[in-house]
Coordinates of C-alpha atoms and ligand atoms in Angstrom, one line a residue:
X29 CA 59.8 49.1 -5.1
X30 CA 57.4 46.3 -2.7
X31 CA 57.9 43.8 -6.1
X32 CA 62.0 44.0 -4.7
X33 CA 61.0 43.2 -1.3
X34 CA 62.3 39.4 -0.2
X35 CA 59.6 37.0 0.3
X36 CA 59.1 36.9 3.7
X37 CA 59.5 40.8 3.9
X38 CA 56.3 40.6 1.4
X39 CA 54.6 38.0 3.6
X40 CA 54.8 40.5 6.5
X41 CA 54.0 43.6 4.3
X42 CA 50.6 42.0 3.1
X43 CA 49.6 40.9 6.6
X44 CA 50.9 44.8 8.2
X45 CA 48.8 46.5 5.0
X46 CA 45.5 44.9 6.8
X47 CA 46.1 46.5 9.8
X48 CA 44.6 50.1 11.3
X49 CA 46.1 52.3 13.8
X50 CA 48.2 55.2 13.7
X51 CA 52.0 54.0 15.1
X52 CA 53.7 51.1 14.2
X53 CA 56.5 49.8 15.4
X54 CA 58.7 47.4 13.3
X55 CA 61.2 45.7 15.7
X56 CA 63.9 42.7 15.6
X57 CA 66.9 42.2 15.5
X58 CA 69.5 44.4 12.6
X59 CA 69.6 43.2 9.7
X60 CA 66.2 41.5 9.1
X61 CA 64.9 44.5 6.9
X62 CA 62.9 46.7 8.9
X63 CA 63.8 50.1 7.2
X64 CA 62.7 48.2 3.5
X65 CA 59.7 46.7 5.2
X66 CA 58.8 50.3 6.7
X67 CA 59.1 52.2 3.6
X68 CA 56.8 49.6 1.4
X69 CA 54.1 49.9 4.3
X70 CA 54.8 54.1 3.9
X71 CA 54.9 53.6 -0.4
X72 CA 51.5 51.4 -0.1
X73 CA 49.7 53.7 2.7
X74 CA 50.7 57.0 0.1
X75 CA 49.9 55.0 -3.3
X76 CA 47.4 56.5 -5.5
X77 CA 46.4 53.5 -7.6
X78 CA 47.1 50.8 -4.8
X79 CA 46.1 47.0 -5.8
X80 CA 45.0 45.3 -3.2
X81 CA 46.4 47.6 -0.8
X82 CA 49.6 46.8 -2.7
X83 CA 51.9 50.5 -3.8
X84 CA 51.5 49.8 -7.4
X85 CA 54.8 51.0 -8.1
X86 CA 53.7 53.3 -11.1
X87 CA 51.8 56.1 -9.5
X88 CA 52.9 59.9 -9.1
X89 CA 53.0 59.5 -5.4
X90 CA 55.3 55.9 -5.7
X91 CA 57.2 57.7 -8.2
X92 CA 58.0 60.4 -5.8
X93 CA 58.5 57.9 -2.9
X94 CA 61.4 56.3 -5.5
X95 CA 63.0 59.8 -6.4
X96 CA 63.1 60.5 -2.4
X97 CA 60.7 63.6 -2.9
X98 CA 57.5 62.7 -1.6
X99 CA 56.2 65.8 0.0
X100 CA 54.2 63.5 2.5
X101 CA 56.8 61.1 3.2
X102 CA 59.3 62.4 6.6
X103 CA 62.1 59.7 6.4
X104 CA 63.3 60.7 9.7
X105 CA 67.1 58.8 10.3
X106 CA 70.8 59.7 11.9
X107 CA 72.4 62.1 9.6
X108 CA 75.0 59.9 9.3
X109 CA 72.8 56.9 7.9
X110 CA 71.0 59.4 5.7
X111 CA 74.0 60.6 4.2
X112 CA 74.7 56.7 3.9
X113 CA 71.3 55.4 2.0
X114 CA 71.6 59.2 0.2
X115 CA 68.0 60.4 1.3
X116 CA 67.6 64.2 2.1
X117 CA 68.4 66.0 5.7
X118 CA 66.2 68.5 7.0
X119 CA 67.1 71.8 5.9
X120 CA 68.7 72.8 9.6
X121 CA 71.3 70.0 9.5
X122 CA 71.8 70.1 5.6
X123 CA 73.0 73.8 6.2
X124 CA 74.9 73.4 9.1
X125 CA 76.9 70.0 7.3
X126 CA 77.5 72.3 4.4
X127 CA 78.7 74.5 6.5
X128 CA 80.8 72.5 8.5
X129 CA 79.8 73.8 11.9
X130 CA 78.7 69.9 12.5
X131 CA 79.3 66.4 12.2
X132 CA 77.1 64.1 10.7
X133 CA 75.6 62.6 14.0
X134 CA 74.3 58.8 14.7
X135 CA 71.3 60.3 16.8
X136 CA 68.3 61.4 15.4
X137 CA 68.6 65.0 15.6
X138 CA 65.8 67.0 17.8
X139 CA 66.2 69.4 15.1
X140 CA 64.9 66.7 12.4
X141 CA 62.4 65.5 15.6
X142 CA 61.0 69.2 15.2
X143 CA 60.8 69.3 12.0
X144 CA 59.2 66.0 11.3
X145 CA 56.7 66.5 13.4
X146 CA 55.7 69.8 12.2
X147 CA 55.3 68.4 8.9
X148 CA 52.9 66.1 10.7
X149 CA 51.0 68.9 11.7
X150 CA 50.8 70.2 8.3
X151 CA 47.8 68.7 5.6
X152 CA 48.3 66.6 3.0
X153 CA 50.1 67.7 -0.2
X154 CA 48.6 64.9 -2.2
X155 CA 45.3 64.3 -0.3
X156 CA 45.7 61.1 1.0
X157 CA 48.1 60.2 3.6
X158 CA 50.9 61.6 5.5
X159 CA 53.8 59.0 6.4
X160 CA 56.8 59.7 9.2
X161 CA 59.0 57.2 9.3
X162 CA 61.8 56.6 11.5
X163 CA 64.7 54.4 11.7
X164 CA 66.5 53.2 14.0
X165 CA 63.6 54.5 16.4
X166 CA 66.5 53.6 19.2
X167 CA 68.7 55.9 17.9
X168 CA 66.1 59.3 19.1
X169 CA 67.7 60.8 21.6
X170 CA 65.7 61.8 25.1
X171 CA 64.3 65.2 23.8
X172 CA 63.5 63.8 20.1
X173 CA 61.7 60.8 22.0
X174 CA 59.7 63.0 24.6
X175 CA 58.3 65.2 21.5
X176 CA 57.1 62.6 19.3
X177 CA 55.5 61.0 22.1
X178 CA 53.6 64.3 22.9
X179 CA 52.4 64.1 19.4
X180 CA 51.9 60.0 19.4
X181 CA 49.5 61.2 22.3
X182 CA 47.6 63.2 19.9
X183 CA 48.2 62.1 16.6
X184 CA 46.9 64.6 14.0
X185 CA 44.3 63.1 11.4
X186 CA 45.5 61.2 8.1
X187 CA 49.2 60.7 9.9
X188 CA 50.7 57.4 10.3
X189 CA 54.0 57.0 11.8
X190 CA 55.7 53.8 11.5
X191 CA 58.9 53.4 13.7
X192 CA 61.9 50.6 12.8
X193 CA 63.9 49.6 15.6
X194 CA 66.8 47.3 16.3
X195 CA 66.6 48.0 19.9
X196 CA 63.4 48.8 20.9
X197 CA 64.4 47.4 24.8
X198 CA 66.2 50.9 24.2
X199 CA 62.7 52.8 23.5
X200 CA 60.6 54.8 26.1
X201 CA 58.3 52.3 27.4
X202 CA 56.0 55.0 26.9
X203 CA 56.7 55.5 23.6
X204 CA 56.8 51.9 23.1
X205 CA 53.4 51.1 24.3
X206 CA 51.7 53.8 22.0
X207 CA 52.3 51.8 19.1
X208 CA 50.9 48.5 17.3
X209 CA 54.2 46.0 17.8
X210 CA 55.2 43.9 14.9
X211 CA 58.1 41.7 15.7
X212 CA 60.5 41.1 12.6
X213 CA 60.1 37.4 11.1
X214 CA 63.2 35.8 10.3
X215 CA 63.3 34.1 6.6
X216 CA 63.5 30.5 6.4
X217 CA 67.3 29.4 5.7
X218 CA 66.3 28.4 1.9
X219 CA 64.5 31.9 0.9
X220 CA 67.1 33.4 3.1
X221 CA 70.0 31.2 1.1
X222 CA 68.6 32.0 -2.0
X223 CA 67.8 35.3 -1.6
X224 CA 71.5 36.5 -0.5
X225 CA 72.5 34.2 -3.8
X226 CA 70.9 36.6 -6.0
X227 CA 71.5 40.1 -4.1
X228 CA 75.5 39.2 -4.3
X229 CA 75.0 38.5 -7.8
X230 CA 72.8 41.7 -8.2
X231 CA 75.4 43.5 -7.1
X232 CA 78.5 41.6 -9.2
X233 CA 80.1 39.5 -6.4
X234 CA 80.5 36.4 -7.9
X235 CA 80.8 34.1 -4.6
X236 CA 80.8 30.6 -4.7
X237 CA 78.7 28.2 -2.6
X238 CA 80.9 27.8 -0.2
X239 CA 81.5 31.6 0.4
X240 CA 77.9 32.7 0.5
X241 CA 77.1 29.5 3.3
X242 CA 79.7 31.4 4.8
X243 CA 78.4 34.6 4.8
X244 CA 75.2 33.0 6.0
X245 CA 76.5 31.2 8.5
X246 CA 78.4 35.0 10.2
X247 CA 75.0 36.3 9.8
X248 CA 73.2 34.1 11.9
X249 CA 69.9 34.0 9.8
X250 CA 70.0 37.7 8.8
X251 CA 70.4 38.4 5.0
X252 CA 71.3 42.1 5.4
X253 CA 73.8 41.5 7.3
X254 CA 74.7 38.3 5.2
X255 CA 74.8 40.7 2.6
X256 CA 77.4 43.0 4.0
X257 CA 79.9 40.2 4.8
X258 CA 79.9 39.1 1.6
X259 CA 80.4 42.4 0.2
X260 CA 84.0 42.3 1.8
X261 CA 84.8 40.1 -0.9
X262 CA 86.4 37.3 0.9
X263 CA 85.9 33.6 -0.3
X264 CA 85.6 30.3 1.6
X265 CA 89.5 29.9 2.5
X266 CA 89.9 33.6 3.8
X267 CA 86.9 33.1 6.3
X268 CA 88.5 30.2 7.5
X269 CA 91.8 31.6 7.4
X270 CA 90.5 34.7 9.4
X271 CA 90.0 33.6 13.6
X272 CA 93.8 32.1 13.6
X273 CA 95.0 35.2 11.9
X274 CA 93.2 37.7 13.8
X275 CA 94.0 35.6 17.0
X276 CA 98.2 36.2 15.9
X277 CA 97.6 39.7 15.5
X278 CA 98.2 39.9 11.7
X279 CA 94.9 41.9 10.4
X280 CA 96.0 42.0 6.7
X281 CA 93.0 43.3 4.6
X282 CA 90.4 43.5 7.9
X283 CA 92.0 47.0 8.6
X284 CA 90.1 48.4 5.7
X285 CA 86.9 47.0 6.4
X286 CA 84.5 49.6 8.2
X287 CA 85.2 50.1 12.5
X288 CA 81.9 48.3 13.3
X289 CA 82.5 45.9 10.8
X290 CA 85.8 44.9 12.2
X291 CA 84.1 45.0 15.8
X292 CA 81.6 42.5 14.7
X293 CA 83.8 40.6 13.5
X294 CA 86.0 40.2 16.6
X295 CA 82.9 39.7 18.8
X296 CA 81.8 37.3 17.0
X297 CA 85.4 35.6 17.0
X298 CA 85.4 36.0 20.7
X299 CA 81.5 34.7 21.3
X300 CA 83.1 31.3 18.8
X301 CA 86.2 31.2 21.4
X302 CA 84.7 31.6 24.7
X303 CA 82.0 28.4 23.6
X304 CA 84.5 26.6 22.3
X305 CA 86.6 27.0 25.4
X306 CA 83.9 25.6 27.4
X307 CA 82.7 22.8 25.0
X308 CA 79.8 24.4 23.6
X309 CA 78.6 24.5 19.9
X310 CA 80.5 27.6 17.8
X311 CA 77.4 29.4 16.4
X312 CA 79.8 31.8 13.3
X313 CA 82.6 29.9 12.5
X314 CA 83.6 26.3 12.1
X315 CA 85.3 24.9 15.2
X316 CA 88.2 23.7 13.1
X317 CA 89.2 26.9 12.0
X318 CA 89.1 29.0 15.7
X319 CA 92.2 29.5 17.5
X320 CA 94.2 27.2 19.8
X321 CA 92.0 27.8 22.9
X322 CA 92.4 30.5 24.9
X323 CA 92.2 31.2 29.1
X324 CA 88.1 31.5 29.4
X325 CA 89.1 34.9 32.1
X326 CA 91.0 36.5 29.6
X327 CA 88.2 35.9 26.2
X328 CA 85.5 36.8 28.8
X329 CA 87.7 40.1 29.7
X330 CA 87.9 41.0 25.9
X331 CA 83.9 40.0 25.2
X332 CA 83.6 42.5 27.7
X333 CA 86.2 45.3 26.4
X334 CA 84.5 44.5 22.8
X335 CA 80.4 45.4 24.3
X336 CA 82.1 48.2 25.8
X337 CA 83.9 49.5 22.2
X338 CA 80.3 48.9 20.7
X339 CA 79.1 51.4 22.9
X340 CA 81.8 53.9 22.3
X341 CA 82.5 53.5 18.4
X342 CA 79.9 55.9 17.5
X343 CA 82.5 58.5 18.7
X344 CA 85.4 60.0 16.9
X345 CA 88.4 58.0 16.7
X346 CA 91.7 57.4 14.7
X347 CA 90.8 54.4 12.7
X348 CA 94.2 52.8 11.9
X349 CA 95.1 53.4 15.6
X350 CA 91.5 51.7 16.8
X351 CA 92.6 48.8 14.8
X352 CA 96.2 48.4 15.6
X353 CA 95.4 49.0 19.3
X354 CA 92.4 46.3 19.0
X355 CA 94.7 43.7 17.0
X356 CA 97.3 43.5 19.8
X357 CA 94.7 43.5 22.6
X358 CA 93.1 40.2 20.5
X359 CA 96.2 38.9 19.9
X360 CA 97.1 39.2 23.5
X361 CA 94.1 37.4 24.6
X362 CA 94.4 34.2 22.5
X363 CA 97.7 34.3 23.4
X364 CA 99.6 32.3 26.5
X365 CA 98.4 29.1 27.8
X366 CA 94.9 28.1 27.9
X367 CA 94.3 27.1 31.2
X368 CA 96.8 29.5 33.7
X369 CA 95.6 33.0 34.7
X370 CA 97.6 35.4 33.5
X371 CA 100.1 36.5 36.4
X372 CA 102.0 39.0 34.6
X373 CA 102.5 40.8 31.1
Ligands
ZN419 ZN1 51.3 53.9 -6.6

């Protein structure tokens, strides 16, 4: 499992491996590979036959760690990510889903708090370790936060807990300060280039040059997130194609994408806009290809409508009626000359 880890991911797990403590907290921005990192540190801690302090990969406990079934391993995430990366719910939410008496959340249940740390309480199945792991540490609501930090207080023997976060701004300071910080390194643009090269291919997209620097250039530096643009399966001309068409309101394939996806994708449009409107340096999209410009008031009203939507999109919705609401207030904003106020619509 470690052997798949990108280079720099490796880098960081050989130079984590050599440190003690009990908490850990794995923090930086999405997409730089924090829940991979986390789980190689939890497969190498649990490893019977480490090498080096390396998880050789072979063992009955790595085994187990592969098949999801690791009776000391607590992979603590949001239901709805777990249900996503297909690694087991606590028995309380598992029930109640099959049920149907609840909705996958995007917290981190205090259920699945509980019962995490009461497996921390328990001893070792396999005599060597217990791991909890959780991901995206932000995403633990304030009564799952206040009872892991009871139990980061006192940690029980042989547990380490290693926390991933995106957000970790968003953590309990007090939680925060109970563990050893690592801040996420971010891959060098060649290792970075090469290794989103072979994870497209890896997964059959066959992208051109053009489409993956493209991909990597949305992405700003972060190949997971490189990753999932280019699993949208547009080439080179589409992403070019895409700010002017979004800007006239015509949305074509983008309404199928994923909500935060399609979110993303417009703030990122509208971050492009708004420097291009004031001469600055586009950062996701070639200048070129961005809109006639837009009034600054009315891109800066929609950056602000789109932080606010990022907030909110974790709630229930009408997806096709998100979108089509979205596409007219976008097409609305780049619309109407650049440099009047709007007086009336
Ligand atoms: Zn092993």
């Amino acid at each position: 499992m470690t052997a798949a880890l990108p280079p720099w991911l490796q880098r960081q797990l050989q130079a984590l491996l050599a440190q003690r403590g009990h908490a850990l907290l794995l923090d930086g921005a999405a997409g730089l590979g924090q829940f991979p990192l986390a789980l190689a540190l939890a497969t190498a801690w649990l490893c019977e036959q480490p090498e080096q302090g390396h998880a050789c990969g072979d063992c009955p406990s790595c085994r187990a760690v592969q098949a999801r079934t690791h009776p000391d391993l607590c992979v603590l995430l949001p239901d709805a990510l777990a249900l996503e990366l297909g690694w087991p719910l606590d028995p309380w939410t598992q029930e109640r889903l099959e049920r149907k008496e609840i909705k996958p959340s995007r917290q981190i249940r205090v259920e699945a708090t509980r019962a995490a740390l009461a497996f921390a309480q328990t001893t070792s199945a396999r005599g060597r370790a217990k791991v909890v792991l959780i991901h995206p540490a932000e995403r633990l609501n304030a009564e799952s936060a206040n009872a892991l930090l009871k139990t980061l207080e006192e940690p029980p023997a042989a547990v380490r807990f290693v926390l991933a976060s995106e957000a970790a701004h968003a953590l309990l300071p007090t939680l925060r300060s109970r563990c050893q910080r690592h801040v996420l390194a971010w891959p060098g643009e060649e290792e970075g280039r090469a290794w989103l090269a072979q994870a497209a291919a890896d997964e059959g997209l066959n992208l051109d040059e053009a489409t993956l620097a493209a991909c990597w250039r949305l992405a700003a530096g972060r190949v997971d997130e490189a990753l999932a643009w280019a699993r949208l399966g547009l080439d080179a001309a589409q992403w070019r194609q895409l700010p002017q068409r979004l800007a006239a309101g015509d949305w074509g394939g983008t309404l199928e994408w994923p909500l935060p996806r399609q979110l993303e994708l417009l703030q990122l449009l509208c971050h492009d806009a708004l420097a291009h409107a004031f001469g600055a340096p586009t950062r996701y999209f070639d200048a070129s290809t961005l809109p006639a410009a837009a009034a600054p008031a009315r891109l800066a009203a929609l950056w602000q409508a789109l932080q606010q939507a990022r907030r909110s999109i974790e709630h229930p919705y009408q997806a096709a009626l998100w979108s089509a609401a979205w596409a007219e207030r976008v097409r609305a904003a780049f619309a109407g000359p650049a440099l009047h106020s709007q007086s009336s619509s």
